[in-house]
Tab-separated table of C-alpha atoms (C1' of nucleotides) in Angstrom:
chain	number	residue	atom	x	y	z
A	1	MET	CA	11.197	74.810	15.759
A	2	GLY	CA	8.671	73.578	13.234
A	3	ARG	CA	5.056	72.788	14.100
A	4	TRP	CA	5.900	71.824	17.620
A	5	GLN	CA	3.221	70.001	19.559
A	6	PRO	CA	3.152	70.929	23.255
A	7	GLY	CA	3.472	67.846	25.403
A	8	ALA	CA	3.933	65.559	22.439
A	9	ARG	CA	5.690	62.919	24.507
A	10	GLU	CA	3.010	62.924	27.195
A	11	ARG	CA	0.237	62.690	24.615
A	12	LEU	CA	1.929	59.718	23.004
A	13	GLU	CA	2.267	58.004	26.373
A	14	ARG	CA	-1.370	58.540	27.232
A	15	ALA	CA	-2.650	57.470	23.823
A	16	ALA	CA	-0.499	54.356	23.905
A	17	LEU	CA	-1.578	53.311	27.386
A	18	GLU	CA	-5.230	53.810	26.484
A	19	LEU	CA	-4.927	51.718	23.361
A	20	PHE	CA	-2.915	48.979	25.063
A	21	LEU	CA	-5.655	48.645	27.668
A	22	GLU	CA	-8.441	48.845	25.098
A	23	ARG	CA	-7.214	46.289	22.588
A	24	GLY	CA	-3.874	44.962	23.785
A	25	PHE	CA	-0.250	45.745	23.037
A	26	THR	CA	0.196	43.511	20.002
A	27	GLU	CA	-3.097	44.551	18.454
A	28	THR	CA	-2.174	48.215	18.766
A	29	THR	CA	-0.121	49.585	15.869
A	30	VAL	CA	2.150	52.570	16.122
A	31	PRO	CA	0.120	54.481	13.499
A	32	GLN	CA	-2.941	54.030	15.725
A	33	ILE	CA	-1.075	55.573	18.645
A	34	THR	CA	0.239	58.504	16.652
A	35	ALA	CA	-3.143	59.104	15.046
A	36	ARG	CA	-4.716	59.451	18.482
A	37	ALA	CA	-1.904	61.772	19.569
A	38	GLY	CA	-2.090	63.817	16.371
A	39	LEU	CA	1.407	63.009	15.153
A	40	THR	CA	3.066	60.776	12.596
A	41	THR	CA	4.677	57.385	12.967
A	42	ARG	CA	8.136	58.755	12.335
A	43	THR	CA	7.774	61.144	15.264
A	44	PHE	CA	6.854	58.306	17.613
A	45	PHE	CA	10.225	56.695	17.017
A	46	ARG	CA	11.984	60.012	17.615
A	47	TYR	CA	10.674	59.944	21.191
A	48	PHE	CA	10.843	56.207	21.849
A	49	ALA	CA	13.405	53.678	20.693
A	50	ASP	CA	10.697	51.075	20.204
A	51	LYS	CA	7.024	50.475	20.844
A	52	ARG	CA	7.558	49.211	24.380
A	53	GLU	CA	9.543	52.220	25.573
A	54	VAL	CA	6.438	54.375	25.531
A	55	LEU	CA	5.578	52.834	28.931
A	56	PHE	CA	9.058	53.241	30.395
A	57	THR	CA	10.036	56.891	30.087
A	58	GLY	CA	12.039	58.327	32.928
A	59	GLU	CA	12.977	54.907	34.270
A	60	GLU	CA	16.502	55.349	32.961
A	61	LEU	CA	17.120	58.010	35.622
A	62	VAL	CA	16.579	55.630	38.520
A	63	PRO	CA	20.036	54.004	38.505
A	64	GLU	CA	21.884	57.294	38.854
A	65	ARG	CA	19.571	58.442	41.633
A	66	VAL	CA	20.329	55.235	43.466
A	67	ALA	CA	24.051	55.732	42.936
A	68	HIS	CA	23.740	59.210	44.387
A	69	LEU	CA	21.823	57.949	47.402
A	70	MET	CA	24.415	55.284	48.107
A	71	ALA	CA	27.322	57.673	47.822
A	72	GLN	CA	25.705	60.007	50.331
A	73	ALA	CA	24.932	57.367	52.969
A	74	PRO	CA	27.126	57.221	56.085
A	75	PRO	CA	30.151	54.976	55.453
A	76	SER	CA	29.511	53.122	58.693
A	77	LEU	CA	26.396	51.398	57.354
A	78	GLY	CA	26.700	47.702	56.528
A	79	PRO	CA	25.151	46.304	53.315
A	80	MET	CA	21.851	45.225	54.858
A	81	GLU	CA	21.500	48.471	56.743
A	82	LEU	CA	22.141	50.371	53.539
A	83	ILE	CA	19.552	48.303	51.684
A	84	THR	CA	17.003	49.231	54.321
A	85	GLU	CA	17.902	52.896	53.988
A	86	ILE	CA	17.770	52.945	50.204
A	87	LEU	CA	14.495	51.092	49.908
A	88	THR	CA	12.660	53.239	52.433
A	89	SER	CA	13.828	56.473	50.861
A	90	SER	CA	13.141	55.208	47.333
A	91	ALA	CA	9.652	54.240	48.366
A	92	ALA	CA	8.881	57.828	49.234
A	93	GLU	CA	9.729	58.983	45.716
A	94	ILE	CA	7.712	56.461	43.743
A	95	LEU	CA	4.534	58.494	43.611
A	96	GLU	CA	6.275	61.790	42.980
A	97	ARG	CA	6.142	61.562	39.206
A	98	ARG	CA	2.972	59.551	38.655
A	99	ASP	CA	-0.219	59.105	40.603
A	100	LEU	CA	-1.414	55.733	41.827
A	101	ASP	CA	-4.075	55.405	39.151
A	102	TYR	CA	-1.566	55.803	36.350
A	103	VAL	CA	0.793	53.340	38.019
A	104	LEU	CA	-1.954	50.755	38.334
A	105	ARG	CA	-3.144	51.155	34.748
A	106	ARG	CA	0.399	50.955	33.483
A	107	ARG	CA	0.999	47.788	35.437
A	108	ALA	CA	-2.163	46.188	34.100
A	109	ALA	CA	-0.919	46.811	30.574
A	110	ILE	CA	2.526	45.415	31.354
A	111	ASP	CA	1.175	42.311	33.064
A	112	ALA	CA	-0.954	41.495	30.049
A	113	GLU	CA	1.949	41.437	27.607
A	114	PRO	CA	5.018	39.161	27.843
A	115	ALA	CA	7.127	41.565	25.798
A	116	LEU	CA	6.421	44.334	28.291
A	117	ARG	CA	7.081	42.106	31.266
A	118	GLU	CA	10.428	41.334	29.722
A	119	ARG	CA	11.203	45.012	29.391
A	120	GLU	CA	10.281	45.429	33.048
A	121	LEU	CA	12.821	42.767	33.969
A	122	ARG	CA	15.500	44.748	32.189
A	123	LYS	CA	14.612	47.789	34.250
A	124	PHE	CA	15.272	45.882	37.463
A	125	SER	CA	18.437	44.419	36.002
A	126	LEU	CA	19.805	47.895	35.370
A	127	LEU	CA	18.855	48.919	38.879
A	128	SER	CA	20.652	45.882	40.199
A	129	GLU	CA	23.832	46.799	38.367
A	130	ALA	CA	23.741	50.308	39.800
A	131	LEU	CA	23.310	48.918	43.295
A	132	GLU	CA	26.147	46.471	42.803
A	133	GLN	CA	28.471	49.250	41.690
A	134	GLY	CA	27.385	51.356	44.649
A	135	PHE	CA	28.254	48.603	47.073
A	136	ARG	CA	31.623	48.056	45.453
A	137	ASP	CA	32.363	51.758	45.685
A	138	ARG	CA	31.852	51.454	49.412
A	139	GLY	CA	34.480	48.757	49.674
A	140	VAL	CA	32.228	45.709	49.680
A	141	ASP	CA	33.812	42.706	47.981
A	142	ASP	CA	32.573	41.724	44.517
A	143	LEU	CA	30.600	38.653	45.475
A	144	THR	CA	28.869	40.294	48.419
A	145	ALA	CA	28.142	43.392	46.353
A	146	ARG	CA	26.440	41.286	43.679
A	147	LEU	CA	24.372	39.395	46.231
A	148	ALA	CA	23.436	42.529	48.163
A	149	ALA	CA	22.194	44.083	44.922
A	150	GLU	CA	20.137	40.970	44.230
A	151	VAL	CA	18.640	41.002	47.705
A	152	ALA	CA	17.782	44.682	47.466
A	153	VAL	CA	16.075	44.334	44.106
A	154	SER	CA	14.244	41.185	45.162
A	155	THR	CA	12.896	42.863	48.248
A	156	PHE	CA	11.942	46.034	46.436
A	157	ARG	CA	10.211	44.296	43.540
A	158	THR	CA	8.325	41.980	45.863
A	159	ALA	CA	7.180	44.838	48.071
A	160	VAL	CA	6.028	46.980	45.156
A	161	THR	CA	4.202	44.077	43.547
A	162	ARG	CA	2.293	43.278	46.701
A	163	TRP	CA	1.642	46.947	47.310
A	164	LEU	CA	0.065	47.293	43.867
A	165	ASP	CA	-1.829	44.039	44.311
A	166	GLN	CA	-3.573	45.714	47.222
A	167	HIS	CA	-4.172	48.958	45.342
A	168	GLY	CA	-1.691	50.808	47.552
A	169	ASP	CA	-3.584	50.071	50.724
A	170	PRO	CA	-0.879	49.703	53.358
A	171	ASP	CA	1.550	52.351	52.163
A	172	LEU	CA	4.728	51.365	50.409
A	173	PRO	CA	7.188	52.029	53.263
A	174	ALA	CA	5.137	49.757	55.507
A	175	MET	CA	5.102	47.087	52.835
A	176	ILE	CA	8.859	47.359	52.429
A	177	ASN	CA	9.460	46.943	56.134
A	178	GLN	CA	7.200	43.941	56.197
A	179	THR	CA	9.015	42.403	53.240
A	180	LEU	CA	12.420	43.067	54.754
A	181	SER	CA	11.321	41.367	57.957
A	182	ALA	CA	10.172	38.316	56.043
A	183	MET	CA	13.483	38.241	54.207
A	184	ARG	CA	15.369	38.319	57.517
A	185	ARG	CA	13.238	35.496	58.914
A	186	LEU	CA	13.753	33.413	55.783
A	187	THR	CA	17.503	33.753	55.605
A	188	SER	CA	18.079	33.249	59.305
A	189	THR	CA	16.584	29.787	58.898
A	190	PRO	CA	19.031	26.821	58.898
A	191	SER	CA	20.297	26.271	55.379
A	192	ALA	CA	21.962	22.877	55.306
B	1	MET	CA	7.237	13.714	5.242
B	2	GLY	CA	8.585	15.980	2.544
B	3	ARG	CA	12.287	16.672	2.045
B	4	TRP	CA	13.084	16.298	5.672
B	5	GLN	CA	16.464	17.550	6.808
B	6	PRO	CA	17.986	15.400	9.554
B	7	GLY	CA	18.874	17.533	12.549
B	8	ALA	CA	17.394	20.645	11.049
B	9	ARG	CA	16.890	22.296	14.420
B	10	GLU	CA	20.445	21.573	15.541
B	11	ARG	CA	21.879	22.862	12.275
B	12	LEU	CA	19.906	26.072	12.655
B	13	GLU	CA	21.165	26.520	16.220
B	14	ARG	CA	24.768	25.990	15.204
B	15	ALA	CA	24.563	28.238	12.168
B	16	ALA	CA	22.910	30.985	14.199
B	17	LEU	CA	25.451	30.857	17.014
B	18	GLU	CA	28.318	30.970	14.534
B	19	LEU	CA	26.894	33.964	12.744
B	20	PHE	CA	26.026	35.810	15.952
B	21	LEU	CA	29.627	35.453	17.095
B	22	GLU	CA	31.043	36.329	13.674
B	23	ARG	CA	29.073	39.480	12.956
B	24	GLY	CA	26.680	40.072	15.827
B	25	PHE	CA	23.033	39.340	16.468
B	26	THR	CA	21.531	42.433	14.857
B	27	GLU	CA	23.774	42.222	11.817
B	28	THR	CA	22.763	38.612	11.223
B	29	THR	CA	19.571	38.152	9.225
B	30	VAL	CA	17.354	35.110	9.388
B	31	PRO	CA	17.917	34.356	5.677
B	32	GLN	CA	21.657	34.247	6.392
B	33	ILE	CA	21.095	31.669	9.114
B	34	THR	CA	18.824	29.502	7.008
B	35	ALA	CA	21.145	29.742	4.023
B	36	ARG	CA	23.993	28.353	6.121
B	37	ALA	CA	21.723	25.605	7.433
B	38	GLY	CA	20.381	24.801	3.977
B	39	LEU	CA	16.785	25.730	4.716
B	40	THR	CA	14.384	28.582	4.043
B	41	THR	CA	13.346	31.507	6.187
B	42	ARG	CA	9.850	30.152	6.681
B	43	THR	CA	11.238	26.953	8.149
B	44	PHE	CA	13.292	28.878	10.692
B	45	PHE	CA	10.107	30.332	12.173
B	46	ARG	CA	8.530	26.895	12.301
B	47	TYR	CA	11.218	25.840	14.752
B	48	PHE	CA	11.652	29.099	16.663
B	49	ALA	CA	9.060	31.668	17.628
B	50	ASP	CA	11.491	34.487	16.945
B	51	LYS	CA	15.129	35.115	16.128
B	52	ARG	CA	16.248	35.057	19.762
B	53	GLU	CA	14.729	31.679	20.586
B	54	VAL	CA	17.346	29.900	18.507
B	55	LEU	CA	19.678	30.252	21.520
B	56	PHE	CA	17.131	29.126	24.102
B	57	THR	CA	15.839	25.729	23.029
B	58	GLY	CA	15.133	23.268	25.779
B	59	GLU	CA	15.144	25.940	28.496
B	60	GLU	CA	11.384	25.700	28.742
B	61	LEU	CA	11.761	22.270	30.362
B	62	VAL	CA	13.666	23.589	33.367
B	63	PRO	CA	10.688	24.844	35.385
B	64	GLU	CA	8.910	21.502	35.363
B	65	ARG	CA	12.103	19.684	36.335
B	66	VAL	CA	12.448	22.032	39.265
B	67	ALA	CA	8.834	21.448	40.252
B	68	HIS	CA	9.466	17.722	40.191
B	69	LEU	CA	12.595	18.057	42.330
B	70	MET	CA	10.757	20.129	44.912
B	71	ALA	CA	7.837	17.738	45.122
B	72	GLN	CA	10.198	14.841	45.767
B	73	ALA	CA	12.219	16.516	48.512
B	74	PRO	CA	11.602	15.448	52.124
B	75	PRO	CA	8.775	17.541	53.632
B	76	SER	CA	10.881	18.270	56.714
B	77	LEU	CA	13.256	20.570	54.817
B	78	GLY	CA	12.909	24.291	55.488
B	79	PRO	CA	13.045	26.793	52.592
B	80	MET	CA	16.761	27.543	52.842
B	81	GLU	CA	17.627	23.884	53.196
B	82	LEU	CA	15.529	23.127	50.148
B	83	ILE	CA	17.233	25.870	48.178
B	84	THR	CA	20.576	24.333	48.992
B	85	GLU	CA	19.338	20.927	47.874
B	86	ILE	CA	17.842	22.140	44.625
B	87	LEU	CA	20.802	24.224	43.592
B	88	THR	CA	23.368	21.512	44.220
B	89	SER	CA	21.398	18.898	42.310
B	90	SER	CA	20.596	21.315	39.471
B	91	ALA	CA	24.270	22.143	39.173
B	92	ALA	CA	25.052	18.536	38.372
B	93	GLU	CA	22.686	18.544	35.408
B	94	ILE	CA	23.832	21.728	33.724
B	95	LEU	CA	26.482	20.098	31.571
B	96	GLU	CA	24.384	17.077	30.688
B	97	ARG	CA	22.898	18.576	27.555
B	98	ARG	CA	25.673	20.868	26.378
B	99	ASP	CA	29.425	20.900	26.785
B	100	LEU	CA	31.285	23.743	28.438
B	101	ASP	CA	32.560	25.141	25.148
B	102	TYR	CA	29.065	25.501	23.743
B	103	VAL	CA	27.841	27.087	26.974
B	104	LEU	CA	30.658	29.626	26.923
B	105	ARG	CA	30.186	30.529	23.260
B	106	ARG	CA	26.465	30.869	23.785
B	107	ARG	CA	27.005	33.137	26.747
B	108	ALA	CA	29.413	35.330	24.802
B	109	ALA	CA	26.730	35.835	22.167
B	110	ILE	CA	24.081	36.632	24.757
B	111	ASP	CA	26.283	39.068	26.656
B	112	ALA	CA	26.985	41.001	23.483
B	113	GLU	CA	23.323	41.669	22.695
B	114	PRO	CA	20.842	43.497	24.959
B	115	ALA	CA	17.873	41.777	23.330
B	116	LEU	CA	19.344	38.390	24.190
B	117	ARG	CA	20.210	39.425	27.730
B	118	GLU	CA	16.596	40.417	28.128
B	119	ARG	CA	15.462	37.009	26.942
B	120	GLU	CA	17.814	35.469	29.475
B	121	LEU	CA	16.129	37.468	32.233
B	122	ARG	CA	12.793	35.996	31.218
B	123	LYS	CA	14.234	32.511	31.573
B	124	PHE	CA	15.156	33.208	35.174
B	125	SER	CA	11.803	34.822	35.800
B	126	LEU	CA	10.023	31.662	34.698
B	127	LEU	CA	12.320	29.603	36.894
B	128	SER	CA	11.496	31.883	39.794
B	129	GLU	CA	7.767	31.388	39.309
B	130	ALA	CA	8.199	27.619	39.307
B	131	LEU	CA	10.202	27.790	42.516
B	132	GLU	CA	7.619	30.044	44.137
B	133	GLN	CA	4.843	27.615	43.281
B	134	GLY	CA	6.918	24.730	44.598
B	135	PHE	CA	7.392	26.456	47.926
B	136	ARG	CA	3.694	27.240	48.176
B	137	ASP	CA	2.849	23.624	47.461
B	138	ARG	CA	4.944	22.722	50.467
B	139	GLY	CA	2.898	24.968	52.714
B	140	VAL	CA	5.163	27.997	52.786
B	141	ASP	CA	3.218	31.264	53.042
B	142	ASP	CA	2.946	33.431	49.913
B	143	LEU	CA	5.374	36.150	50.897
B	144	THR	CA	8.061	33.773	52.093
B	145	ALA	CA	7.587	31.602	49.008
B	146	ARG	CA	8.131	34.583	46.733
B	147	LEU	CA	11.244	35.677	48.625
B	148	ALA	CA	12.664	32.172	48.793
B	149	ALA	CA	12.270	31.885	45.023
B	150	GLU	CA	14.070	35.201	44.596
B	151	VAL	CA	16.903	34.133	46.871
B	152	ALA	CA	17.285	30.811	45.080
B	153	VAL	CA	17.408	32.394	41.630
B	154	SER	CA	19.754	35.144	42.776
B	155	THR	CA	22.165	32.629	44.244
B	156	PHE	CA	21.997	30.315	41.259
B	157	ARG	CA	22.453	33.053	38.671
B	158	THR	CA	25.327	34.604	40.579
B	159	ALA	CA	27.086	31.283	40.998
B	160	VAL	CA	26.700	30.312	37.353
B	161	THR	CA	27.877	33.716	36.172
B	162	ARG	CA	31.025	33.561	38.281
B	163	TRP	CA	31.580	29.960	37.292
B	164	LEU	CA	31.501	30.889	33.605
B	165	ASP	CA	33.664	33.955	34.236
B	166	GLN	CA	36.338	31.544	35.379
B	167	HIS	CA	35.808	29.141	32.477
B	168	GLY	CA	34.383	26.491	34.786
B	169	ASP	CA	37.519	26.280	36.885
B	170	PRO	CA	36.217	25.541	40.378
B	171	ASP	CA	33.326	23.280	39.541
B	172	LEU	CA	29.783	24.555	39.761
B	173	PRO	CA	28.750	22.785	42.985
B	174	ALA	CA	31.731	24.354	44.747
B	175	MET	CA	30.814	27.757	43.362
B	176	ILE	CA	27.241	27.342	44.543
B	177	ASN	CA	28.327	26.454	48.058
B	178	GLN	CA	30.628	29.449	48.123
B	179	THR	CA	27.830	31.724	46.932
B	180	LEU	CA	25.366	30.326	49.454
B	181	SER	CA	27.870	30.962	52.231
B	182	ALA	CA	28.315	34.553	51.148
B	183	MET	CA	24.537	34.978	51.044
B	184	ARG	CA	24.256	33.656	54.598
B	185	ARG	CA	26.991	35.997	55.811
B	186	LEU	CA	25.357	38.958	54.082
B	187	THR	CA	21.867	38.399	55.421
B	188	SER	CA	23.002	37.619	58.939
B	189	THR	CA	24.435	41.116	59.101
B	190	PRO	CA	22.463	43.700	61.140
B	191	SER	CA	19.850	45.287	58.897
B	192	ALA	CA	18.583	48.351	60.697
C	1	DC	C1'	2.068	-2.393	-6.830
C	2	DA	C1'	-1.215	1.359	-6.569
C	3	DT	C1'	-3.122	4.834	-3.885
C	4	DA	C1'	-4.453	7.733	-0.212
C	5	DG	C1'	-2.754	9.916	3.871
C	6	DT	C1'	0.658	12.473	6.677
C	7	DG	C1'	4.183	15.676	7.959
C	8	DA	C1'	7.931	18.701	6.804
C	9	DT	C1'	9.323	22.016	3.636
C	10	DG	C1'	9.248	25.718	-0.168
C	11	DA	C1'	7.167	29.625	-2.327
C	12	DC	C1'	4.602	33.652	-2.111
C	13	DA	C1'	2.090	37.466	-0.138
C	14	DT	C1'	1.464	40.580	3.513
C	15	DG	C1'	1.476	43.553	7.715
C	16	DT	C1'	4.191	45.753	11.176
C	17	DC	C1'	8.408	47.503	13.031
C	18	DG	C1'	12.164	50.485	12.961
C	19	DT	C1'	15.506	53.571	10.446
C	20	DG	C1'	17.653	56.681	6.975
C	21	DT	C1'	17.019	60.746	4.415
C	22	DC	C1'	15.417	65.031	2.971
C	23	DA	C1'	12.082	68.772	2.778
C	24	DT	C1'	9.391	71.971	5.414
C	25	DC	C1'	7.707	74.834	8.869
C	26	DA	C1'	7.869	77.850	13.079
C	27	DC	C1'	10.554	80.265	15.933
C	28	DT	C1'	14.960	82.872	17.338
C	29	DA	C1'	18.959	85.717	17.096
C	30	DT	C1'	21.486	89.141	14.823
D	1	DA	C1'	15.298	90.942	6.481
D	2	DT	C1'	17.958	86.925	6.883
D	3	DA	C1'	20.346	82.993	8.406
D	4	DG	C1'	20.211	79.462	11.760
D	5	DT	C1'	18.004	75.888	14.656
D	6	DG	C1'	15.011	72.230	16.064
D	7	DA	C1'	10.863	69.551	15.604
D	8	DT	C1'	7.984	67.456	12.364
D	9	DG	C1'	6.139	65.285	7.893
D	10	DA	C1'	6.754	62.510	3.843
D	11	DC	C1'	8.812	58.814	1.618
D	12	DA	C1'	11.566	54.748	0.880
D	13	DC	C1'	13.277	50.550	2.550
D	14	DG	C1'	15.067	46.412	4.897
D	15	DA	C1'	14.114	43.015	8.409
D	16	DC	C1'	10.947	40.441	11.176
D	17	DA	C1'	7.093	37.485	11.622
D	18	DT	C1'	2.881	35.097	9.970
D	19	DG	C1'	-0.854	33.148	6.921
D	20	DT	C1'	-1.720	30.266	3.106
D	21	DC	C1'	-1.195	26.940	-0.319
D	22	DA	C1'	1.519	23.789	-3.182
D	23	DT	C1'	4.846	20.117	-3.208
D	24	DC	C1'	7.663	16.426	-1.998
D	25	DA	C1'	9.123	12.141	0.530
D	26	DC	C1'	7.723	8.646	3.186
D	27	DT	C1'	4.175	5.310	5.217
D	28	DA	C1'	0.231	2.453	5.597
D	29	DT	C1'	-3.213	-0.112	3.549
D	30	DG	C1'	-5.581	-2.656	0.040
DNA sequence: CATAGTGATGACATGTCGTGTCATCACTAT
DNA sequence: ATAGTGATGACACGACATGTCATCACTATG
């Protein structure tokens, strides 16, 4: 290699998050990020496809992990049972890679910037597609598979949001169970 | 006014959609769009905040229409009943502004470009927030309001997608009823 | 009919993003 | 030693997006 910088990617992520929180996403230029990380602008775009991606590394692995989880689940499980399984086991893994403080700071930055919120929506959309495919692979019909994926993502996103709103106070599995219960109550209501 | 161009906005929309379908979103430059519309680049950005917005005009009105619908509905309706009401009456209005051919061409352009799909997700996110607020205004608790909004958007988006997949064959109200039925069947399944 | 005001557009400059290309440097294998 | 490999720096460049000012057509008012 040439002048390789140990942990270059991590330094870029940290510098970017700091600057986004200090002066905002739009007001932060890529040269400012790379200056703080001790690299050049060109190198930033070798690690990240665009400025927003610096807050979304590793997220692209989630869909395949979900696919793996679904393939391993007992075939007897119905869609809603499987959703419950997946969400509770996914919840356990959320703090494996990052600590709560990082997650909260990252979310503050994302919430403050529409462009980042939009990128976050794409993340959930990709997750939804993986779930849908997983359901179809288990023999669920297309329409039900699509809806089950939507329900799973809706429940997960809602639970995580509320969990972060409360600074992780009740733990995430508890929050997911609570959200699933509310979803059951809602949909068991008369609908027409 | 100065050299005003009648229907400038509409001409820009048409020119953009044509070019996006001819050579793709990324390959189309703003000067190419404005040249076809007989205007300058600067004028394009007076009508649209960015290149993507040229395919999303008028969408910003949807949330307030939904809010109005929800406020007018009989207070006795439960969340799922209200969802059914809103979706069926929204379905009727979808072809008021644009014809099916335009809607299909527009969707083809959006599907072909990740950046446009992302913008589409934001549209639904804004709709979801309006629905959530509408439910809260009717006295629904926060968690249920959020979930009801998610369920409504999921059902609507799924129905519209399938409707367009079939070139509008069964009409949209029928597709919505079918999707709502599938959602009821799914969520009435045992969940743990 | 003259004149001032108004609103849309054109023209120009500029900053940032994102990419292509090539040189360079450190490290590795043989 | 020497050639190969992979990360980085340096530079150029096109596209996007915005600020600013001039200009033109149209309108209102006297």
